[in-house]
Structure formats: C-alpha cells, structure tokens
PDB file of C-alpha atoms and ligand atoms in Angstrom:
ATOM      1  CA  MET P   1     -14.989   2.051   9.377  1.00  0.00           C
ATOM      2  CA  GLU P   2     -13.954   1.420   5.872  1.00  0.00           C
ATOM      3  CA  GLN P   3     -14.707   3.819   3.148  1.00  0.00           C
ATOM      4  CA  LYS P   4     -16.715   3.071   0.065  1.00  0.00           C
ATOM      5  CA  ARG P   5     -14.922   4.012  -3.157  1.00  0.00           C
ATOM      6  CA  VAL P   6     -17.337   3.837  -5.568  1.00  0.00           C
ATOM      7  CA  ALA P   7     -17.187   6.452  -8.324  1.00  0.00           C
ATOM      8  CA  VAL P   8     -20.880   7.124  -8.299  1.00  0.00           C
ATOM      9  CA  ASP P   9     -20.672  11.080  -7.825  1.00  0.00           C
ATOM     10  CA  GLY P  10     -17.705  13.465  -9.322  1.00  0.00           C
ATOM     11  CA  TYR P  11     -15.542  14.063 -12.042  1.00  0.00           C
ATOM     12  CA  THR P  12     -12.026  12.977 -13.711  1.00  0.00           C
ATOM     13  CA  ASP P  13     -11.937  15.057 -16.771  1.00  0.00           C
ATOM     14  CA  THR P  14     -11.315  18.257 -14.530  1.00  0.00           C
ATOM     15  CA  PRO P  15      -8.280  20.019 -13.631  1.00  0.00           C
ATOM     16  CA  LEU P  16      -6.067  19.243 -10.515  1.00  0.00           C
ATOM     17  CA  VAL P  17      -7.072  21.018  -7.443  1.00  0.00           C
ATOM     18  CA  PRO P  18      -3.564  23.161  -7.004  1.00  0.00           C
ATOM     19  CA  GLY P  19      -0.997  21.637  -4.497  1.00  0.00           C
ATOM     20  CA  SER P  20      -2.940  18.217  -4.743  1.00  0.00           C
ATOM     21  CA  GLU P  21      -3.018  15.252  -6.599  1.00  0.00           C
ATOM     22  CA  TRP P  22      -6.820  15.075  -6.908  1.00  0.00           C
ATOM     23  CA  HIS P  23      -9.283  16.570  -9.586  1.00  0.00           C
ATOM     24  CA  VAL P  24     -11.684  19.426  -9.048  1.00  0.00           C
ATOM     25  CA  HIS P  25     -14.669  17.154  -7.577  1.00  0.00           C
ATOM     26  CA  ASP P  26     -12.731  13.777  -7.507  1.00  0.00           C
ATOM     27  CA  PRO P  27     -14.979  10.856  -6.919  1.00  0.00           C
ATOM     28  CA  TYR P  28     -11.656   9.124  -5.550  1.00  0.00           C
ATOM     29  CA  ARG P  29     -10.465  11.517  -3.096  1.00  0.00           C
ATOM     30  CA  PRO P  30     -10.311  10.095   0.331  1.00  0.00           C
ATOM     31  CA  GLN P  31     -13.429  10.821   2.208  1.00  0.00           C
ATOM     32  CA  PRO P  32     -13.314  12.481   5.433  1.00  0.00           C
ATOM     33  CA  PRO P  33     -13.297  10.120   8.643  1.00  0.00           C
ATOM     34  CA  VAL P  34     -16.555   9.320  10.256  1.00  0.00           C
ATOM     35  CA  VAL P  35     -16.644  10.867  13.701  1.00  0.00           C
ATOM     36  CA  THR P  36     -19.976  10.560  15.765  1.00  0.00           C
ATOM     37  CA  PRO P  37     -20.543  13.591  17.559  1.00  0.00           C
ATOM     38  CA  GLY P  38     -21.038  13.369  21.339  1.00  0.00           C
ATOM     39  CA  VAL P  39     -24.598  13.559  22.935  1.00  0.00           C
ATOM     40  CA  ALA P  40     -25.590  16.421  24.659  1.00  0.00           C
ATOM     41  CA  GLY P  41     -21.897  17.878  25.054  1.00  0.00           C
ATOM     42  CA  GLY P  42     -20.258  14.618  25.627  1.00  0.00           C
ATOM     43  CA  PRO P  43     -16.972  13.770  23.597  1.00  0.00           C
ATOM     44  CA  PRO P  44     -17.130  12.605  19.970  1.00  0.00           C
ATOM     45  CA  SER P  45     -16.194   9.261  19.066  1.00  0.00           C
ATOM     46  CA  ASP P  46     -12.524   9.783  18.302  1.00  0.00           C
ATOM     47  CA  ALA P  47     -11.555  12.265  21.274  1.00  0.00           C
ATOM     48  CA  VAL P  48      -9.019  11.168  23.851  1.00  0.00           C
ATOM     49  CA  VAL P  49     -11.255  11.679  27.358  1.00  0.00           C
ATOM     50  CA  LEU P  50      -8.756  13.400  29.859  1.00  0.00           C
ATOM     51  CA  PHE P  51     -11.481  13.975  32.605  1.00  0.00           C
ATOM     52  CA  ASP P  52     -14.865  12.244  32.543  1.00  0.00           C
ATOM     53  CA  GLY P  53     -16.167  13.511  35.842  1.00  0.00           C
ATOM     54  CA  ALA P  54     -14.711  10.667  37.957  1.00  0.00           C
ATOM     55  CA  ASP P  55     -11.214   9.387  36.605  1.00  0.00           C
ATOM     56  CA  ALA P  56      -8.289  11.866  36.920  1.00  0.00           C
ATOM     57  CA  SER P  57      -5.511   9.521  36.383  1.00  0.00           C
ATOM     58  CA  ALA P  58      -4.927  11.324  33.044  1.00  0.00           C
ATOM     59  CA  TRP P  59      -3.218  13.894  35.344  1.00  0.00           C
ATOM     60  CA  MET P  60      -0.572  14.344  37.643  1.00  0.00           C
ATOM     61  CA  SER P  61       0.896  17.398  39.740  1.00  0.00           C
ATOM     62  CA  ALA P  62       2.993  19.512  37.459  1.00  0.00           C
ATOM     63  CA  LYS P  63       5.539  20.160  39.870  1.00  0.00           C
ATOM     64  CA  THR P  64       5.982  16.431  41.699  1.00  0.00           C
ATOM     65  CA  GLY P  65       4.409  13.933  39.025  1.00  0.00           C
ATOM     66  CA  ASP P  66       2.319  12.410  41.840  1.00  0.00           C
ATOM     67  CA  PRO P  67      -1.464  12.048  41.546  1.00  0.00           C
ATOM     68  CA  ILE P  68      -3.149  15.463  41.571  1.00  0.00           C
ATOM     69  CA  GLY P  69      -4.073  17.184  45.046  1.00  0.00           C
ATOM     70  CA  TRP P  70      -7.460  18.597  43.395  1.00  0.00           C
ATOM     71  CA  LYS P  71     -10.503  17.431  44.714  1.00  0.00           C
ATOM     72  CA  VAL P  72     -12.375  15.097  42.563  1.00  0.00           C
ATOM     73  CA  GLU P  73     -16.310  14.480  43.456  1.00  0.00           C
ATOM     74  CA  ALA P  74     -19.759  15.027  42.081  1.00  0.00           C
ATOM     75  CA  GLY P  75     -18.775  14.891  38.933  1.00  0.00           C
ATOM     76  CA  HIS P  76     -16.320  17.712  38.670  1.00  0.00           C
ATOM     77  CA  MET P  77     -12.737  18.193  39.735  1.00  0.00           C
ATOM     78  CA  GLU P  78     -11.806  21.349  41.665  1.00  0.00           C
ATOM     79  CA  VAL P  79      -8.715  23.326  42.511  1.00  0.00           C
ATOM     80  CA  VAL P  80      -7.424  23.155  45.860  1.00  0.00           C
ATOM     81  CA  ARG P  81      -4.984  26.154  46.726  1.00  0.00           C
ATOM     82  CA  GLY P  82      -1.434  25.218  47.117  1.00  0.00           C
ATOM     83  CA  THR P  83      -1.593  21.932  45.657  1.00  0.00           C
ATOM     84  CA  GLY P  84      -0.236  23.318  42.638  1.00  0.00           C
ATOM     85  CA  ASN P  85      -0.767  23.161  38.578  1.00  0.00           C
ATOM     86  CA  ILE P  86      -2.250  19.882  37.113  1.00  0.00           C
ATOM     87  CA  ARG P  87      -0.831  18.559  33.893  1.00  0.00           C
ATOM     88  CA  THR P  88      -1.586  15.353  31.578  1.00  0.00           C
ATOM     89  CA  ARG P  89       0.799  12.344  31.750  1.00  0.00           C
ATOM     90  CA  ALA P  90       0.438  12.425  27.800  1.00  0.00           C
ATOM     91  CA  HIS P  91       1.811  15.011  25.507  1.00  0.00           C
ATOM     92  CA  PHE P  92      -0.083  16.497  22.870  1.00  0.00           C
ATOM     93  CA  SER P  93       0.807  18.743  19.760  1.00  0.00           C
ATOM     94  CA  ASP P  94      -1.606  20.356  17.459  1.00  0.00           C
ATOM     95  CA  CYS P  95      -5.251  19.660  18.630  1.00  0.00           C
ATOM     96  CA  GLN P  96      -8.903  20.554  19.265  1.00  0.00           C
ATOM     97  CA  LEU P  97      -9.544  20.608  23.097  1.00  0.00           C
ATOM     98  CA  HIS P  98     -12.921  20.878  24.845  1.00  0.00           C
ATOM     99  CA  LEU P  99     -13.616  21.593  28.424  1.00  0.00           C
ATOM    100  CA  GLU P 100     -16.068  23.069  30.951  1.00  0.00           C
ATOM    101  CA  PHE P 101     -15.295  24.971  34.017  1.00  0.00           C
ATOM    102  CA  ALA P 102     -17.129  27.018  36.600  1.00  0.00           C
ATOM    103  CA  THR P 103     -15.875  30.088  38.666  1.00  0.00           C
ATOM    104  CA  PRO P 104     -16.799  30.167  42.261  1.00  0.00           C
ATOM    105  CA  ALA P 105     -20.553  31.036  42.922  1.00  0.00           C
ATOM    106  CA  GLU P 106     -19.401  32.680  46.172  1.00  0.00           C
ATOM    107  CA  VAL P 107     -17.503  35.885  44.514  1.00  0.00           C
ATOM    108  CA  VAL P 108     -14.315  36.618  46.376  1.00  0.00           C
ATOM    109  CA  GLY P 109     -11.735  39.405  45.304  1.00  0.00           C
ATOM    110  CA  GLN P 110     -11.508  41.320  42.394  1.00  0.00           C
ATOM    111  CA  GLY P 111      -9.481  41.726  39.190  1.00  0.00           C
ATOM    112  CA  GLN P 112      -6.851  38.924  38.714  1.00  0.00           C
ATOM    113  CA  GLY P 113      -7.882  37.918  42.095  1.00  0.00           C
ATOM    114  CA  ARG P 114     -11.275  36.683  41.361  1.00  0.00           C
ATOM    115  CA  GLY P 115     -11.736  33.162  39.949  1.00  0.00           C
ATOM    116  CA  ASN P 116      -8.440  32.927  38.148  1.00  0.00           C
ATOM    117  CA  SER P 117      -7.219  29.793  36.614  1.00  0.00           C
ATOM    118  CA  GLY P 118      -5.605  29.088  33.004  1.00  0.00           C
ATOM    119  CA  VAL P 119      -5.360  26.645  30.301  1.00  0.00           C
ATOM    120  CA  PHE P 120      -1.858  26.069  29.143  1.00  0.00           C
ATOM    121  CA  LEU P 121      -1.464  24.350  25.639  1.00  0.00           C
ATOM    122  CA  LEU P 122       2.088  22.541  25.799  1.00  0.00           C
ATOM    123  CA  GLY P 123       2.201  23.860  29.171  1.00  0.00           C
ATOM    124  CA  LEU P 124       3.490  26.902  27.743  1.00  0.00           C
ATOM    125  CA  TYR P 125       0.802  28.877  26.092  1.00  0.00           C
ATOM    126  CA  GLU P 126      -2.288  30.159  28.662  1.00  0.00           C
ATOM    127  CA  VAL P 127      -5.189  30.632  27.498  1.00  0.00           C
ATOM    128  CA  GLN P 128      -6.509  32.877  30.557  1.00  0.00           C
ATOM    129  CA  LEU P 129      -9.808  31.687  32.534  1.00  0.00           C
ATOM    130  CA  LEU P 130     -10.786  34.344  34.992  1.00  0.00           C
ATOM    131  CA  ASP P 131     -14.354  35.430  36.471  1.00  0.00           C
ATOM    132  CA  ASN P 132     -14.673  38.411  34.423  1.00  0.00           C
ATOM    133  CA  TYR P 133     -18.264  38.756  34.611  1.00  0.00           C
ATOM    134  CA  ASP P 134     -18.768  42.385  36.045  1.00  0.00           C
ATOM    135  CA  ASN P 135     -15.103  42.298  36.966  1.00  0.00           C
ATOM    136  CA  TYR P 136     -12.490  44.491  35.683  1.00  0.00           C
ATOM    137  CA  THR P 137      -8.805  43.833  35.066  1.00  0.00           C
ATOM    138  CA  TYR P 138      -6.246  44.430  32.434  1.00  0.00           C
ATOM    139  CA  ALA P 139      -7.617  43.298  29.130  1.00  0.00           C
ATOM    140  CA  ASP P 140      -4.674  41.099  28.184  1.00  0.00           C
ATOM    141  CA  GLY P 141      -5.461  38.984  31.144  1.00  0.00           C
ATOM    142  CA  THR P 142      -9.219  38.812  30.817  1.00  0.00           C
ATOM    143  CA  CYS P 143     -11.106  35.560  30.192  1.00  0.00           C
ATOM    144  CA  GLY P 144     -10.128  34.219  26.768  1.00  0.00           C
ATOM    145  CA  ALA P 145      -7.042  36.244  26.285  1.00  0.00           C
ATOM    146  CA  VAL P 146      -3.809  34.857  25.337  1.00  0.00           C
ATOM    147  CA  TYR P 147      -2.222  35.826  28.394  1.00  0.00           C
ATOM    148  CA  GLY P 148       0.066  39.216  28.355  1.00  0.00           C
ATOM    149  CA  GLN P 149      -0.598  39.195  24.462  1.00  0.00           C
ATOM    150  CA  PHE P 150      -3.928  39.392  23.076  1.00  0.00           C
ATOM    151  CA  PRO P 151      -7.449  40.401  24.755  1.00  0.00           C
ATOM    152  CA  PRO P 152     -10.279  38.267  23.677  1.00  0.00           C
ATOM    153  CA  LEU P 153     -12.607  39.547  20.874  1.00  0.00           C
ATOM    154  CA  ALA P 154     -15.897  39.643  23.223  1.00  0.00           C
ATOM    155  CA  ASN P 155     -16.239  38.867  27.147  1.00  0.00           C
ATOM    156  CA  ALA P 156     -18.595  36.298  26.847  1.00  0.00           C
ATOM    157  CA  CYS P 157     -18.244  35.070  30.464  1.00  0.00           C
ATOM    158  CA  ARG P 158     -21.409  33.331  32.289  1.00  0.00           C
ATOM    159  CA  ARG P 159     -22.243  34.471  35.913  1.00  0.00           C
ATOM    160  CA  PRO P 160     -19.972  33.062  38.728  1.00  0.00           C
ATOM    161  CA  GLY P 161     -20.920  29.371  39.480  1.00  0.00           C
ATOM    162  CA  GLU P 162     -22.554  28.602  35.811  1.00  0.00           C
ATOM    163  CA  TRP P 163     -20.889  26.230  33.868  1.00  0.00           C
ATOM    164  CA  GLN P 164     -18.999  27.578  30.761  1.00  0.00           C
ATOM    165  CA  THR P 165     -17.129  25.880  27.818  1.00  0.00           C
ATOM    166  CA  TYR P 166     -14.105  26.404  26.201  1.00  0.00           C
ATOM    167  CA  ASP P 167     -13.412  25.114  22.601  1.00  0.00           C
ATOM    168  CA  ILE P 168      -9.536  25.650  21.662  1.00  0.00           C
ATOM    169  CA  VAL P 169      -7.947  24.834  18.409  1.00  0.00           C
ATOM    170  CA  PHE P 170      -4.272  24.942  18.903  1.00  0.00           C
ATOM    171  CA  LEU P 171      -1.564  24.851  16.442  1.00  0.00           C
ATOM    172  CA  ALA P 172       1.890  24.258  17.931  1.00  0.00           C
ATOM    173  CA  PRO P 173       4.859  26.537  16.672  1.00  0.00           C
ATOM    174  CA  ARG P 174       7.605  24.917  14.395  1.00  0.00           C
ATOM    175  CA  TRP P 175      11.410  25.634  13.900  1.00  0.00           C
ATOM    176  CA  ASP P 176      13.790  24.470  11.444  1.00  0.00           C
ATOM    177  CA  ALA P 177      16.742  22.609  12.131  1.00  0.00           C
ATOM    178  CA  GLU P 178      18.760  25.691  12.219  1.00  0.00           C
ATOM    179  CA  GLY P 179      16.340  27.131  14.908  1.00  0.00           C
ATOM    180  CA  LYS P 180      14.614  29.347  12.842  1.00  0.00           C
ATOM    181  CA  LEU P 181      11.157  29.774  13.429  1.00  0.00           C
ATOM    182  CA  VAL P 182       8.932  28.294  10.477  1.00  0.00           C
ATOM    183  CA  ARG P 183       5.260  28.869  12.065  1.00  0.00           C
ATOM    184  CA  PRO P 184       4.401  30.513  15.297  1.00  0.00           C
ATOM    185  CA  ALA P 185       1.853  29.001  17.839  1.00  0.00           C
ATOM    186  CA  GLN P 186      -1.597  29.634  16.816  1.00  0.00           C
ATOM    187  CA  LEU P 187      -4.809  29.691  18.662  1.00  0.00           C
ATOM    188  CA  THR P 188      -8.498  29.885  17.935  1.00  0.00           C
ATOM    189  CA  VAL P 189     -10.942  29.863  20.833  1.00  0.00           C
ATOM    190  CA  PHE P 190     -14.548  29.807  21.621  1.00  0.00           C
ATOM    191  CA  LEU P 191     -15.819  30.726  25.034  1.00  0.00           C
ATOM    192  CA  ASN P 192     -19.407  29.726  25.385  1.00  0.00           C
ATOM    193  CA  ASN P 193     -19.614  29.068  21.713  1.00  0.00           C
ATOM    194  CA  VAL P 194     -18.852  32.790  21.242  1.00  0.00           C
ATOM    195  CA  LEU P 195     -15.385  33.358  18.943  1.00  0.00           C
ATOM    196  CA  VAL P 196     -12.869  35.211  21.230  1.00  0.00           C
ATOM    197  CA  GLN P 197      -9.550  34.190  19.369  1.00  0.00           C
ATOM    198  CA  HIS P 198      -9.548  33.979  15.578  1.00  0.00           C
ATOM    199  CA  CYS P 199      -6.517  32.372  14.063  1.00  0.00           C
ATOM    200  CA  GLN P 200      -4.414  34.290  16.563  1.00  0.00           C
ATOM    201  CA  ALA P 201      -0.441  33.649  16.247  1.00  0.00           C
ATOM    202  CA  ALA P 202       1.032  33.709  19.707  1.00  0.00           C
ATOM    203  CA  GLN P 203       4.334  36.020  20.084  1.00  0.00           C
ATOM    204  CA  GLY P 204       5.912  33.002  22.186  1.00  0.00           C
ATOM    205  CA  PRO P 205       5.013  31.249  25.372  1.00  0.00           C
ATOM    206  CA  THR P 206       2.811  33.547  27.576  1.00  0.00           C
ATOM    207  CA  ASN P 207       4.394  35.167  30.412  1.00  0.00           C
ATOM    208  CA  HIS P 208       3.661  37.762  33.621  1.00  0.00           C
ATOM    209  CA  ARG P 209       5.036  41.329  33.117  1.00  0.00           C
ATOM    210  CA  VAL P 210       7.317  40.485  30.207  1.00  0.00           C
ATOM    211  CA  THR P 211       6.942  40.565  26.557  1.00  0.00           C
ATOM    212  CA  SER P 212       7.987  37.000  24.616  1.00  0.00           C
ATOM    213  CA  ASN P 213       9.531  35.820  21.629  1.00  0.00           C
ATOM    214  CA  TYR P 214      10.662  32.246  20.197  1.00  0.00           C
ATOM    215  CA  ASN P 215      14.070  32.818  20.545  1.00  0.00           C
ATOM    216  CA  THR P 216      14.246  29.422  22.299  1.00  0.00           C
ATOM    217  CA  PRO P 217      12.955  26.482  20.396  1.00  0.00           C
ATOM    218  CA  HIS P 218      10.970  23.855  22.135  1.00  0.00           C
ATOM    219  CA  PRO P 219       9.181  20.240  21.022  1.00  0.00           C
ATOM    220  CA  PRO P 220       6.034  20.764  19.157  1.00  0.00           C
ATOM    221  CA  GLU P 221       4.725  18.616  21.978  1.00  0.00           C
ATOM    222  CA  GLY P 222       3.966  19.120  25.714  1.00  0.00           C
ATOM    223  CA  PRO P 223       1.165  18.445  28.485  1.00  0.00           C
ATOM    224  CA  LEU P 224      -2.183  20.342  28.427  1.00  0.00           C
ATOM    225  CA  GLU P 225      -1.876  22.098  32.126  1.00  0.00           C
ATOM    226  CA  LEU P 226      -4.346  23.739  34.602  1.00  0.00           C
ATOM    227  CA  GLN P 227      -3.383  26.275  36.968  1.00  0.00           C
ATOM    228  CA  ASP P 228      -3.686  26.473  40.381  1.00  0.00           C
ATOM    229  CA  HIS P 229      -3.949  30.493  41.125  1.00  0.00           C
ATOM    230  CA  GLY P 230      -5.379  29.712  44.451  1.00  0.00           C
ATOM    231  CA  ASP P 231      -9.221  29.829  43.556  1.00  0.00           C
ATOM    232  CA  PRO P 232     -11.470  26.863  43.613  1.00  0.00           C
ATOM    233  CA  ILE P 233     -12.188  26.704  40.258  1.00  0.00           C
ATOM    234  CA  ARG P 234     -14.074  23.369  38.996  1.00  0.00           C
ATOM    235  CA  PHE P 235     -13.707  21.633  35.910  1.00  0.00           C
ATOM    236  CA  ARG P 236     -15.517  18.897  34.045  1.00  0.00           C
ATOM    237  CA  ASN P 237     -16.119  17.122  30.363  1.00  0.00           C
ATOM    238  CA  ILE P 238     -12.213  17.538  29.383  1.00  0.00           C
ATOM    239  CA  TRP P 239     -11.409  16.061  25.933  1.00  0.00           C
ATOM    240  CA  ILE P 240      -8.855  16.461  23.188  1.00  0.00           C
ATOM    241  CA  ARG P 241      -8.625  15.389  19.599  1.00  0.00           C
ATOM    242  CA  PRO P 242      -4.995  15.317  18.212  1.00  0.00           C
ATOM    243  CA  LEU P 243      -4.888  16.950  14.568  1.00  0.00           C
ATOM    244  CA  ALA P 244      -2.855  15.526  11.871  1.00  0.00           C
ATOM    245  CA  ALA P 245       0.426  17.958  11.642  1.00  0.00           C
TER     246      ALA P 245
HETATM  247 MG1   MG G   1      -4.453  32.307  34.967  1.00  0.00          MG
END
C-alpha cells in the first residue's frame, strides 16, 4: 500500500536522531509497512506460509530431498518415526517464526525420551521441543532451551496432547571476510506467549554432549528444520516473516 507523505503531524526544526537522517518526530520519516494481523492465530498478511494444515510441499526430507514421510492429516502433520528430519525447501535468514505443536496425548517414556522434537533455525540452531509437563530432564534440554547451552527462563509447557505455540525471533550470525565473528546468532523465544529466551546469544550451532563455537563460518541463511526424534509430535500453522538484515 502506498504511504501518504502529507506532513500534518511532526517537526523538522528538531535535532537529527543519532545514526539517522531524520529529525526527531520527522513527519517525512518513512511509515512502517501496513501488515494485517492474522485472524484467530492465522498468519499475518506478509508471512510466508510454510504449512497451512494440508499442503506440505514447502518441506522435504532433510536426508534425501524427497517429499516428507511424515503424516499429513486432519489439519496437522505428524512425525513418523524413522522417516527423518524435515526441512524447508526455501532458505531463510533473520526471521520471525510462528508454529504450533502438540506432544503425544498418550505419555510414553521419560526425560529426553518423552515427546521430543526440535526446531532448527538455519538447520543448525535448535530450540528444543519436548514434553516437559511434569517430566524432569537436564535443564539445557528442556522445552524452550537453546539446546545444550541455555535453559529457558520458565517452564511454560501445556499438558500432553494440547496445542502449544512457539514464536521465535532469530538473528543469524555474521562473519567478516576474514572469518572473524561479527555477530553471534541471537534468539528470542515465546512458548505459549511466555518469554523463555530473551535476546539470547547462542554460543554456536547447537550440539549433543559437546560445547560449541563459531570457528567455522556458515552462510547467514539456511532451511528451517523440524526433528524426528522418534516421537509422534504434531505440527500446524507454521509461518515465517523474513526480517530485513
Ligand atoms: Mg530435540
């Protein structure tokens, strides 16, 4: 939508906002883009819809690139054990991500063996997805953790089988031409509207049983990946809004 640039409100006799070419309260400073929010949890008008409950064509097997082996039915998709992680065909960088998930209503196993999956930004940075409703495991592996690095600020899990929401703001790491880290990856995560990671810098791509680092530069974009950890986790309403670098 074209923005009106009629100076009816503002000032041009004020100092410049540091770091910008605009005066304080400048009436000609560009307007924020108009985005129509989604209705009842649906995607906003400018989102890239990755899964609408029926069409899984934005996804492929992470291993083979083939169409996914997960079940798609009744408005959701569900992990099928052994079919492997799935990832988006498109690549993304800095982004806002929304997805909804449900861990199995029938509780099986304990610790990391109960309702385990994961949301991998760039295919490398895992926000842990786990059934932690009355289920103990190591803190940096609980639901909402930057896996193996930072426990969530709260355990905001709903009961097994209930639909839950993840809202994630992810900033990809950047290196300079010499391979020196300029900015680490950063994650802000809401689980069921509760802040569980706040502008948290990751220590590097997430791993199991080892620490991480940024010694090996990687592209600032990559696929979004969801984990097959053997448990029948369900997903629906997945959308992403790429952010300007
Ligand atoms: Mg996991």
